[in-house]
Coordinates of C-alpha atoms in Angstrom, one line a residue:
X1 CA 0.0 0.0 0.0
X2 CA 0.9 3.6 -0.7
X3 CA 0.0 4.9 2.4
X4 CA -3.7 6.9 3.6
X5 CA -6.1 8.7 1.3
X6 CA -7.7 11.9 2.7
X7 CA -11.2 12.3 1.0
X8 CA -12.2 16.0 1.2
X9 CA -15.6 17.0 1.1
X10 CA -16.0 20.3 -1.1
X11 CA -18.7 22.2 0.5
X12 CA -17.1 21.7 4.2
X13 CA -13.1 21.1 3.2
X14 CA -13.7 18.3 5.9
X15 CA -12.4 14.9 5.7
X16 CA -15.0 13.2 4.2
X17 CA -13.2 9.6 4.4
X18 CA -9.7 8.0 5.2
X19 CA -9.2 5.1 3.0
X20 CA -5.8 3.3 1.7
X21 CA -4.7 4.6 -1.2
X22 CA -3.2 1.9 -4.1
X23 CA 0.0 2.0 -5.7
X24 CA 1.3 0.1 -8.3
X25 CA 1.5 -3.2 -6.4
X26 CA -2.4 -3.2 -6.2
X27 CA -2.6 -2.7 -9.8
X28 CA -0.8 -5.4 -10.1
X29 CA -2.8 -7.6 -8.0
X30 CA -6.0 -6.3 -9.2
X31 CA -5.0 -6.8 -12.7
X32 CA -3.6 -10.9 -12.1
X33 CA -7.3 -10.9 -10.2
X34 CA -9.3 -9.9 -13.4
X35 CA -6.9 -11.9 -15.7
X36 CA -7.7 -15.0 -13.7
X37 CA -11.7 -14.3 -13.8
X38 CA -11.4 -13.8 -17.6
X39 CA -12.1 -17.4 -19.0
X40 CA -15.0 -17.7 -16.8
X41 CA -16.8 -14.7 -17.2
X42 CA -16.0 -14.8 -21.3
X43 CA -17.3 -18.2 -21.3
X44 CA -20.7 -17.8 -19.4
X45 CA -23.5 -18.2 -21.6
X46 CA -25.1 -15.1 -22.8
X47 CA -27.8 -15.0 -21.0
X48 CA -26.6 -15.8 -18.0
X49 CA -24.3 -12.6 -18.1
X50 CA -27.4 -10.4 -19.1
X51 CA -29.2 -12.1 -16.0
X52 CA -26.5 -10.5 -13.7
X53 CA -26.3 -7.1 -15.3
X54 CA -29.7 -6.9 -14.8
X55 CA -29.3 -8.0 -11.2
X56 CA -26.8 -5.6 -10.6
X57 CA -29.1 -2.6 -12.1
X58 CA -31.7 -3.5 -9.6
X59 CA -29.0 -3.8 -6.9
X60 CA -27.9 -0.4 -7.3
X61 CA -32.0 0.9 -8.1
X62 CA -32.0 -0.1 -4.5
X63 CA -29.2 1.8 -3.1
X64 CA -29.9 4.7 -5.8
X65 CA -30.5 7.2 -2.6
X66 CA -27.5 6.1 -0.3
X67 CA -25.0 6.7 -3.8
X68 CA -26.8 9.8 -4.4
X69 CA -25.7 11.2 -1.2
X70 CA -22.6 9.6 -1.2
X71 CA -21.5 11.0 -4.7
X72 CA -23.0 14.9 -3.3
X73 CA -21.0 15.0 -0.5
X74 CA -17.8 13.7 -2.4
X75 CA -18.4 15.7 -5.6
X76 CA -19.9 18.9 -4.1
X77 CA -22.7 18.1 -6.7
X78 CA -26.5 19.1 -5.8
X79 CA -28.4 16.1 -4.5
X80 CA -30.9 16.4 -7.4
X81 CA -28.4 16.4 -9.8
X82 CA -26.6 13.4 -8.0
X83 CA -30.4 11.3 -7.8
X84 CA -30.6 12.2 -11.7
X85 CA -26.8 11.0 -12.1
X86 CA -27.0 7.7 -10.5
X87 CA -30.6 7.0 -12.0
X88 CA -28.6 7.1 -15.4
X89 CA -26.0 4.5 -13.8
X90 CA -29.0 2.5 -13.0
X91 CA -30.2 2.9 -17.0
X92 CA -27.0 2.1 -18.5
X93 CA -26.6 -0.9 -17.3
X94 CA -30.0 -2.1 -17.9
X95 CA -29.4 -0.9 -21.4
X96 CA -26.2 -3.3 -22.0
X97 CA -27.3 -6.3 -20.1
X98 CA -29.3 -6.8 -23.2
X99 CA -25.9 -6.4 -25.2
X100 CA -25.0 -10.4 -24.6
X101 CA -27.8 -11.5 -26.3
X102 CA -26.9 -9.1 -29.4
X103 CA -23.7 -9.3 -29.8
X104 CA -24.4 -9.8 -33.6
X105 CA -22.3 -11.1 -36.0
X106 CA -21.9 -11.2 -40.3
X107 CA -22.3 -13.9 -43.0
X108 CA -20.3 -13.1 -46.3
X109 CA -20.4 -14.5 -49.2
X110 CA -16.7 -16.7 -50.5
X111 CA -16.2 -18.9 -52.3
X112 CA -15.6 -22.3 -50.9
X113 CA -17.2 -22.3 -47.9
X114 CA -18.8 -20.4 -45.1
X115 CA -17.4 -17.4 -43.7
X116 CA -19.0 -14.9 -40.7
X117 CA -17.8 -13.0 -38.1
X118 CA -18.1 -13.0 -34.3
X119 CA -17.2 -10.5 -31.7
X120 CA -14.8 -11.8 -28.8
X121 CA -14.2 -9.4 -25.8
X122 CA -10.9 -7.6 -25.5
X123 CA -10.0 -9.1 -22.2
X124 CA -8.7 -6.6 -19.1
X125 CA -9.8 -3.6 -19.8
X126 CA -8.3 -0.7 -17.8
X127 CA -11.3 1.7 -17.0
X128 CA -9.6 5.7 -15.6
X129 CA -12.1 7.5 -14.6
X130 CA -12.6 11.4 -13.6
X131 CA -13.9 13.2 -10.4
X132 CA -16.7 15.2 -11.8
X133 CA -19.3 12.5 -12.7
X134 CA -17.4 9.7 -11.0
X135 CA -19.8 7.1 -10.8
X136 CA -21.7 7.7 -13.9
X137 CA -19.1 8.1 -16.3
X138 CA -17.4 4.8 -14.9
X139 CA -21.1 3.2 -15.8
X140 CA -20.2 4.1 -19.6
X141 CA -17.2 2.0 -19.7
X142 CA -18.1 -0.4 -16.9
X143 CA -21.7 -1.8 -18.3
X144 CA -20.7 -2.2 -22.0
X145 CA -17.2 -3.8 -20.9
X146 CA -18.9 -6.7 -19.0
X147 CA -21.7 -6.7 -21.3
X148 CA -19.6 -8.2 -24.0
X149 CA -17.2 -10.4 -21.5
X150 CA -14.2 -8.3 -20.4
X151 CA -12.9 -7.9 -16.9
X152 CA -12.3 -4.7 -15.5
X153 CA -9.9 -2.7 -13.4
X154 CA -11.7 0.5 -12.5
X155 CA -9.2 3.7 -11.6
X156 CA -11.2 6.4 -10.1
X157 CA -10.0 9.7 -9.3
X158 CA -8.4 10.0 -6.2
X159 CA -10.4 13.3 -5.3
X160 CA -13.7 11.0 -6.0
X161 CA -13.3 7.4 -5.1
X162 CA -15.9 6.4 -2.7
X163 CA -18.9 5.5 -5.0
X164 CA -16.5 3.8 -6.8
X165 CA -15.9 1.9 -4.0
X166 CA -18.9 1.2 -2.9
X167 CA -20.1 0.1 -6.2
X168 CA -17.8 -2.8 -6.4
X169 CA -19.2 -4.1 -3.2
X170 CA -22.8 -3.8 -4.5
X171 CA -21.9 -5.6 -7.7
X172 CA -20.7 -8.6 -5.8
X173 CA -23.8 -8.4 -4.1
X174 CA -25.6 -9.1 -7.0
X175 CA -23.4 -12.2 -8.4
X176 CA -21.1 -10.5 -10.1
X177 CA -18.4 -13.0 -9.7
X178 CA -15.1 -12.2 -7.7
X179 CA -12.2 -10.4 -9.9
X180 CA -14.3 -9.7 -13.1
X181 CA -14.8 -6.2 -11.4
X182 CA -11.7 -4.5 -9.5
X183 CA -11.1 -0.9 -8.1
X184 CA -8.1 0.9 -7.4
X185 CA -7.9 4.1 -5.7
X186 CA -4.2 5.9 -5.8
X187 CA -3.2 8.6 -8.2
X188 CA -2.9 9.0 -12.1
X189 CA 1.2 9.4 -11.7
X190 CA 1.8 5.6 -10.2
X191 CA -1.5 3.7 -10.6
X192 CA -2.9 5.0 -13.9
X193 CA 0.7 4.9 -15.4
X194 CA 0.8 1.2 -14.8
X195 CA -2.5 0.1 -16.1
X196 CA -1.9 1.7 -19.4
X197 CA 1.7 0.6 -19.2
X198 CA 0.7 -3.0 -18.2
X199 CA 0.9 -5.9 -20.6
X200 CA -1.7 -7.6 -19.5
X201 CA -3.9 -4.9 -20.2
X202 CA -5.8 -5.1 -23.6
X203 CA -7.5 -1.7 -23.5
X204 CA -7.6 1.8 -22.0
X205 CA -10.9 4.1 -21.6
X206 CA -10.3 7.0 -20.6
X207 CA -12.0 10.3 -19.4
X208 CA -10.5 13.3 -18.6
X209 CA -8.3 16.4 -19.8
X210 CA -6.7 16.5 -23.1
X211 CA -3.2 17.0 -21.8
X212 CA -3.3 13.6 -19.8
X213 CA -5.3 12.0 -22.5
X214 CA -2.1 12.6 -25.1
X215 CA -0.1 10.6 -22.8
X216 CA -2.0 7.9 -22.5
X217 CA -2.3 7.5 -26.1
X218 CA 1.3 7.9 -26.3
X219 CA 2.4 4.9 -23.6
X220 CA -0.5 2.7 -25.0
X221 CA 1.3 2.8 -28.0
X222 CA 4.3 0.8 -26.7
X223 CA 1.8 -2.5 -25.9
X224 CA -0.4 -1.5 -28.7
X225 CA -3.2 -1.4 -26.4
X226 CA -7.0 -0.4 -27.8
X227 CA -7.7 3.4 -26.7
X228 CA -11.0 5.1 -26.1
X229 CA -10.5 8.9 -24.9
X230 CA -13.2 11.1 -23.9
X231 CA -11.1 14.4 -23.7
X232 CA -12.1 18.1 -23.0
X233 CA -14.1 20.9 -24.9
X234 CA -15.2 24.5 -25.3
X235 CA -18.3 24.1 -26.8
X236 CA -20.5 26.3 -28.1
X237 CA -24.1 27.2 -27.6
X238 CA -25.1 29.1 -31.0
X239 CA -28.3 31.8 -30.6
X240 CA -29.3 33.3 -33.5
X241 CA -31.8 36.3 -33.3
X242 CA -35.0 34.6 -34.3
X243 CA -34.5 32.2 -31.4
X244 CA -36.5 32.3 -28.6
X245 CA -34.5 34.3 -26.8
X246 CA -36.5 33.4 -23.4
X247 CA -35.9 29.8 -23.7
X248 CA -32.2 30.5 -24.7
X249 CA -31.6 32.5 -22.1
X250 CA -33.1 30.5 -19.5
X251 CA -31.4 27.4 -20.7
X252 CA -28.1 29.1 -21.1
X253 CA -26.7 29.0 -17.3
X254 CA -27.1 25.7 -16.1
X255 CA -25.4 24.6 -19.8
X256 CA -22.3 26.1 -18.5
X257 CA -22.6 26.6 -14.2
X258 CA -23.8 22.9 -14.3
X259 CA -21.8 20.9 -11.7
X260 CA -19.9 24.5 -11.1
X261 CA -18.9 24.2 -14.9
X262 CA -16.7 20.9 -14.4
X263 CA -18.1 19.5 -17.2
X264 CA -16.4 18.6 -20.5
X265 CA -19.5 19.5 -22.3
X266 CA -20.1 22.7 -20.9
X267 CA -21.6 25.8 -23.4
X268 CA -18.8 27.6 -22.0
X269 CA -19.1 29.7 -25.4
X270 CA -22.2 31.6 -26.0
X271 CA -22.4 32.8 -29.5
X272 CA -25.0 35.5 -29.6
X273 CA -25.9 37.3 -32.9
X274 CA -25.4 40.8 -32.9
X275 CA -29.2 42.2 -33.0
X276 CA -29.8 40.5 -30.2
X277 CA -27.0 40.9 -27.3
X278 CA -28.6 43.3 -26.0
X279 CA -31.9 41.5 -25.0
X280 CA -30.3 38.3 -24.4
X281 CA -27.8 40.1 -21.9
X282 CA -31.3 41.1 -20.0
X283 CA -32.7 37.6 -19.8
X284 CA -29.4 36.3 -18.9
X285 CA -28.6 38.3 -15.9
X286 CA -32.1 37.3 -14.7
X287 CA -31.6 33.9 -14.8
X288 CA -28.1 34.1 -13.2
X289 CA -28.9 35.9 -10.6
X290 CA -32.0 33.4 -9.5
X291 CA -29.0 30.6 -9.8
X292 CA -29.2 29.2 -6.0
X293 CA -25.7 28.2 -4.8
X294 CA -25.4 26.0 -2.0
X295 CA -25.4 23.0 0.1
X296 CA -25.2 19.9 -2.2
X297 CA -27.7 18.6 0.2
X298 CA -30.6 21.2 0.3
X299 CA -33.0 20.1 -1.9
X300 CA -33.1 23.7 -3.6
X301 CA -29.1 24.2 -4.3
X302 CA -28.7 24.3 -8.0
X303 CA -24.8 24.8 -8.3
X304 CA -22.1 23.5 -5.7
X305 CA -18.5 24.5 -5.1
X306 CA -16.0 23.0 -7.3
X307 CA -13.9 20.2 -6.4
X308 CA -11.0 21.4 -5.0
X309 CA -8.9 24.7 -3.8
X310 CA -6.5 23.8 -6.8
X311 CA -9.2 23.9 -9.0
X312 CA -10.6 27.2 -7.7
X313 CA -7.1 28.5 -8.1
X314 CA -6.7 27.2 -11.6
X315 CA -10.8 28.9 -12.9
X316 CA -10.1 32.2 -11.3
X317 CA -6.9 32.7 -13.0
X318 CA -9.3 33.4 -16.0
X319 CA -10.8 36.7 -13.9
X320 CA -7.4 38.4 -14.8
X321 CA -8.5 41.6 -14.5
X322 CA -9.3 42.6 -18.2
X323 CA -12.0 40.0 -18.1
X324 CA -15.2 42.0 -18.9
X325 CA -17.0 40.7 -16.3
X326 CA -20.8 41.4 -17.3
X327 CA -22.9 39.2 -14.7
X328 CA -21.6 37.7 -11.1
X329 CA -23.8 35.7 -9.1
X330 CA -23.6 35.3 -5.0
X331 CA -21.9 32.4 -3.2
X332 CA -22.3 31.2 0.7
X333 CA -19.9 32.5 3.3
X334 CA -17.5 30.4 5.1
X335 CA -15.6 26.7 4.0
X336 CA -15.8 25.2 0.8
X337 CA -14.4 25.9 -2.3
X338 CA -16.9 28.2 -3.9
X339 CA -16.6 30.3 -6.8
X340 CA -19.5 32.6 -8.2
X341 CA -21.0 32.2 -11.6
X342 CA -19.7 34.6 -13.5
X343 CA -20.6 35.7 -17.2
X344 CA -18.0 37.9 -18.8
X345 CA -19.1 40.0 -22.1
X346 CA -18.2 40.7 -24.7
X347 CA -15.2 38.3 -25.5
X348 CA -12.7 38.7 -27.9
X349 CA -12.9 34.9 -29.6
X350 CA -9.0 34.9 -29.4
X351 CA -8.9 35.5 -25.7
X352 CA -7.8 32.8 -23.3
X353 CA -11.5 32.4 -21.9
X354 CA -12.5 32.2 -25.6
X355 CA -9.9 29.4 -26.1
X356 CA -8.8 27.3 -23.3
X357 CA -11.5 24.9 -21.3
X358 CA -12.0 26.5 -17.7
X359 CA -14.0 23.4 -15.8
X360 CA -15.4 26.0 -13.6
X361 CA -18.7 28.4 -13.8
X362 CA -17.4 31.3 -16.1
X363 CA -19.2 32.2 -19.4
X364 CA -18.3 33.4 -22.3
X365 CA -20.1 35.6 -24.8
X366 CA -19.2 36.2 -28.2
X367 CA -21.2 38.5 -30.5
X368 CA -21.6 37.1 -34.4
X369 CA -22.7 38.2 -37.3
X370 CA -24.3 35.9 -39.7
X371 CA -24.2 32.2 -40.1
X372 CA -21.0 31.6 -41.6
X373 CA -19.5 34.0 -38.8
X374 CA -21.4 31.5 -36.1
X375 CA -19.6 28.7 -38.3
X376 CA -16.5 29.9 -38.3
X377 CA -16.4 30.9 -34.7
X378 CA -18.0 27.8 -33.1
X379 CA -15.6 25.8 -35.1
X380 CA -12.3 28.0 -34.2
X381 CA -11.7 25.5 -31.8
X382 CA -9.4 22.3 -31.2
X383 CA -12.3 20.5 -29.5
X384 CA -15.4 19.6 -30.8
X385 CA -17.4 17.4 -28.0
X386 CA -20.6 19.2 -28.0
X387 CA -22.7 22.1 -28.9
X388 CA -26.4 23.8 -29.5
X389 CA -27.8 25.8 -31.7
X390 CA -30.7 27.8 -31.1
X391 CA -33.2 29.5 -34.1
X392 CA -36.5 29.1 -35.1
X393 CA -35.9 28.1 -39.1
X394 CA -35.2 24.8 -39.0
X395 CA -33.2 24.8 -42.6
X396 CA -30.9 26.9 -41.3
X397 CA -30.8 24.3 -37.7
X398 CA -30.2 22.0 -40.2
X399 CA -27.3 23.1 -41.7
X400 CA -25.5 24.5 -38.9
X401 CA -26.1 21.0 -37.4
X402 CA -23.9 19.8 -40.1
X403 CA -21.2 22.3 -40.0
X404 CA -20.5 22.5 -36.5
X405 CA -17.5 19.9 -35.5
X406 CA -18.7 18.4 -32.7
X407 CA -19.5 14.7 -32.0
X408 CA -22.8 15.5 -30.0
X409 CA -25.1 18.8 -31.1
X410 CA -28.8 19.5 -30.0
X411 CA -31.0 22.2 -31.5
X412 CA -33.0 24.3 -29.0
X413 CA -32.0 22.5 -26.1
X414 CA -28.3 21.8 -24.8
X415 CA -28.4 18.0 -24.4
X416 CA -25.2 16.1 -24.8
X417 CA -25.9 12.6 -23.5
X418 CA -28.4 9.9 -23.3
X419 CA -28.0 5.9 -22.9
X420 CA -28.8 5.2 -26.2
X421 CA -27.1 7.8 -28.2
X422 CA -23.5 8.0 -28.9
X423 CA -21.3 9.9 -27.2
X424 CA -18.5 11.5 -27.7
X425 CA -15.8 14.0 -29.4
X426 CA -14.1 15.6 -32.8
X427 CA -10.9 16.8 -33.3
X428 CA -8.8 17.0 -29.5
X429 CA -12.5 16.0 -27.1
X430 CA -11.2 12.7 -28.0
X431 CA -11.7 9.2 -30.3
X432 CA -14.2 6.7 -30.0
X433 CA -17.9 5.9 -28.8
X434 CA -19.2 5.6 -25.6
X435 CA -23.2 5.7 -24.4
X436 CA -25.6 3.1 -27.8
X437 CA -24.9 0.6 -29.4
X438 CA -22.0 2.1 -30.7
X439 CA -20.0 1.4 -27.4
X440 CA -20.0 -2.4 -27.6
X441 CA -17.7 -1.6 -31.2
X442 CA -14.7 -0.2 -28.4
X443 CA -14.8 -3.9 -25.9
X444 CA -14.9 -6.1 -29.0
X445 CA -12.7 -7.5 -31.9
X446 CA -13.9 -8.6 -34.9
X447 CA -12.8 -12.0 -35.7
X448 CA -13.7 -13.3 -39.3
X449 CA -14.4 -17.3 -39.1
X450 CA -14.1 -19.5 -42.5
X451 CA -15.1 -22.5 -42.9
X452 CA -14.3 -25.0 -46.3
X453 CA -16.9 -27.2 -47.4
X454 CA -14.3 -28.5 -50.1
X455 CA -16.9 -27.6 -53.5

């Protein structure tokens, strides 16, 4: 063991939990565990395995409240959005345990014989997971990974471990046999280097910044290991001036001061066409100002403090000054690591706020012209994860639908993700599919069969 993990709670800067913290020996050991429970768990028959997924969704159904508060008090996140969060872990995997049974294969035409494909499972599959949706992020990788017969070694954050500790109690539970699901909680320098440097690893999925995502790719390399990344963003939330300007505006905040703004999909950009700033401005400030920022526990809290003093450190570096702060909204007095929403307008598009991803609660506006300008801004980017674009002519939805690089894009709302759509990003976000059928693609190999009937 490395030693003792303080977990910090963000609203209090309390010690929320002391628990050992992993090093590279328990990678180790975790990883021999889920190599050894391989054959079994690949072999089960497919229904079987769909049985126990669906055991385990009901499992944590059960214990949706107790993970709920758990994951609020670790992740500073309101308790509504936490319910909402772990409802969707509950979802995802009773979406892939009907993968087993569908894990569909090809017949192809040869000559001299038969031939069809099958998909096998990968094997160990490293799973390194991020702090500001920890438990339901690690459902995206976890439920399609054992939905198509892959162990797992799960790496949470080490600022957000405890659901993901107390979720691989729960699935053994519900029969999820020993070593087919392993956590280790230590830090991204010693226990995340190893899995993806591990041979006996198959595949990485990662979430998580584009900095440490480049590095992963980079030592997976050397083993040739399968990579899924799910990187960061600066998306855009596009609002032309026949939108409904109410709607927009209303929508706009929790798009960006959603969980503080630590998410990867946040509208952190908000393109506004020129006639109407001014208006939008107005309904804006409104609904920041009615943004209620609080205890993660009371019921009415709609934004929490961010994770960390760190982090707080690293968002306000982006109020520099010469930020044009526009809007500021109120936070409580006293510990945690707070930081106010704060809307700053107009932004050059070449300043840093315009440019770099903040993972905190600070909005950017934009004026723009005409569509091409909303094109060329929204896309003057090196990440393209998500994005929304708000008008009422639906040609034009249409085509800016199409020329936005982004892997996800809504039109007058600002969804990202759902359990049966594809997620993920363009350009630097990232490679791969999580979230639909399309994950099942990143736990599987294709392996073409042929068989000779000698005419």
């Amino acid at each position: 063991m490395s030693g003792r993990l303080s977990v910090i709670e963000p609203a209090t800067e309390a010690v929320l939990a002391e628990i050992e913290r992993a090093g590279t020996g328990e990678v180790d050991e975790a990883v021999a565990a889920a190599r050894a429970a391989l054959p079994r768990w690949r072999a089960l028959d497919p229904g079987a395995r769909a049985g126990i997924l669906r055991a385990l969704a009901d499992a944590l159904e059960q214990r949706l409240d107790e993970l709920a508060v758990l994951e609020a008090r670790n992740a500073g996140k309101p308790i509504g959005d936490a319910r909402g969060e772990m409802a969707m872990v509950v979802d995802t995997f009773r979406y892939y345990a009907g993968a087993p049974e569908r894990l569909l294969g090809e017949t192809i035409p040869v000559a001299g014989g038969q031939a069809w494909t099958v998909r096998e499972p990968l094997g160990v599959v490293g799973l390194i997971t991020p702090w500001n949706f920890p438990l339901a992020i690690a459902s995206w990788k976890l439920a399609p990974a054992l939905a198509a017969g892959n162990t797992v070694v799960l790496k949470p954050a080490e600022l957000t471990p405890l659901t993901a500790l107390r979720f691989a109690e729960i699935a053994l539970e519900a029969g999820i046999p020993p070593g087919v699901v392993n956590v280790v909680a230590g830090p991204g320098r010693t226990c995340g280097a190893r899995l993806v440097e591990h041979p006996d690893v198959a595949k990485i999925a990662f979430t998580g910044s584009t900095e440490v995502g480049r590095s992963i790719a980079a030592g997976a390399a050397q083993t040739i290991k399968r990579v899924t990344l799910e990187l960061g963003g600066k998306s855009a939330n596009v609002i032309f001036a026949d939108a409904d300007l109410e709607a927009a505006a209303t929508a706009a905040p929790m798009a960006v001061f959603g969980n503080a703004g630590q998410d990867c999909c946040a509208r952190s950009r908000i393109l506004v066409q020129e006639p109407a700033l001014e208006r939008f401005m107005e309904l804006l400030a409104d609904a920041v100002s009615g943004l209620v920022v609080g205890d993660p526990l009371d019921e009415a809290t709609q934004m929490g403090p961010l994770i960390s003093a760190d982090q707080r450190e690293t968002v306000g570096s982006f109020l520099d000054g010469e930020a044009p702060v526009a809007i500021r909204g109120s936070v409580p007095d006293g510990p945690g690591f707070w930081f106010a929403p704060t809307v700053l307008a107009p932004v050059r598009p070449d300043a840093r706020v315009a440019r770099e991803e903040v993972f905190g609660p600070i909005a950017a506006v934009i004026p723009f012209a005409d569509e091409s300008d909303a094109v060329r801004l929204a896309n003057d980017s090196i990440y393209g994860l998500s994005g929304s674009v708000w008008t009422r002519d639906g040609a034009r939805a249409l085509r800016m639908t199409r020329a936005i690089e982004t892997g996800a894009i809504s039109v007058n709302s600002n969804t990202s993700v759902r359990v049966a759509t594809p997620f993920g990003g363009f350009k630097q976000s990232g490679y791969g599919r999580e979230l639909g059928p399309h994950a099942l693609d990143a736990y599987t190999e294709v392996k073409s069969i042929y068989y000779a009937t000698g005419r």
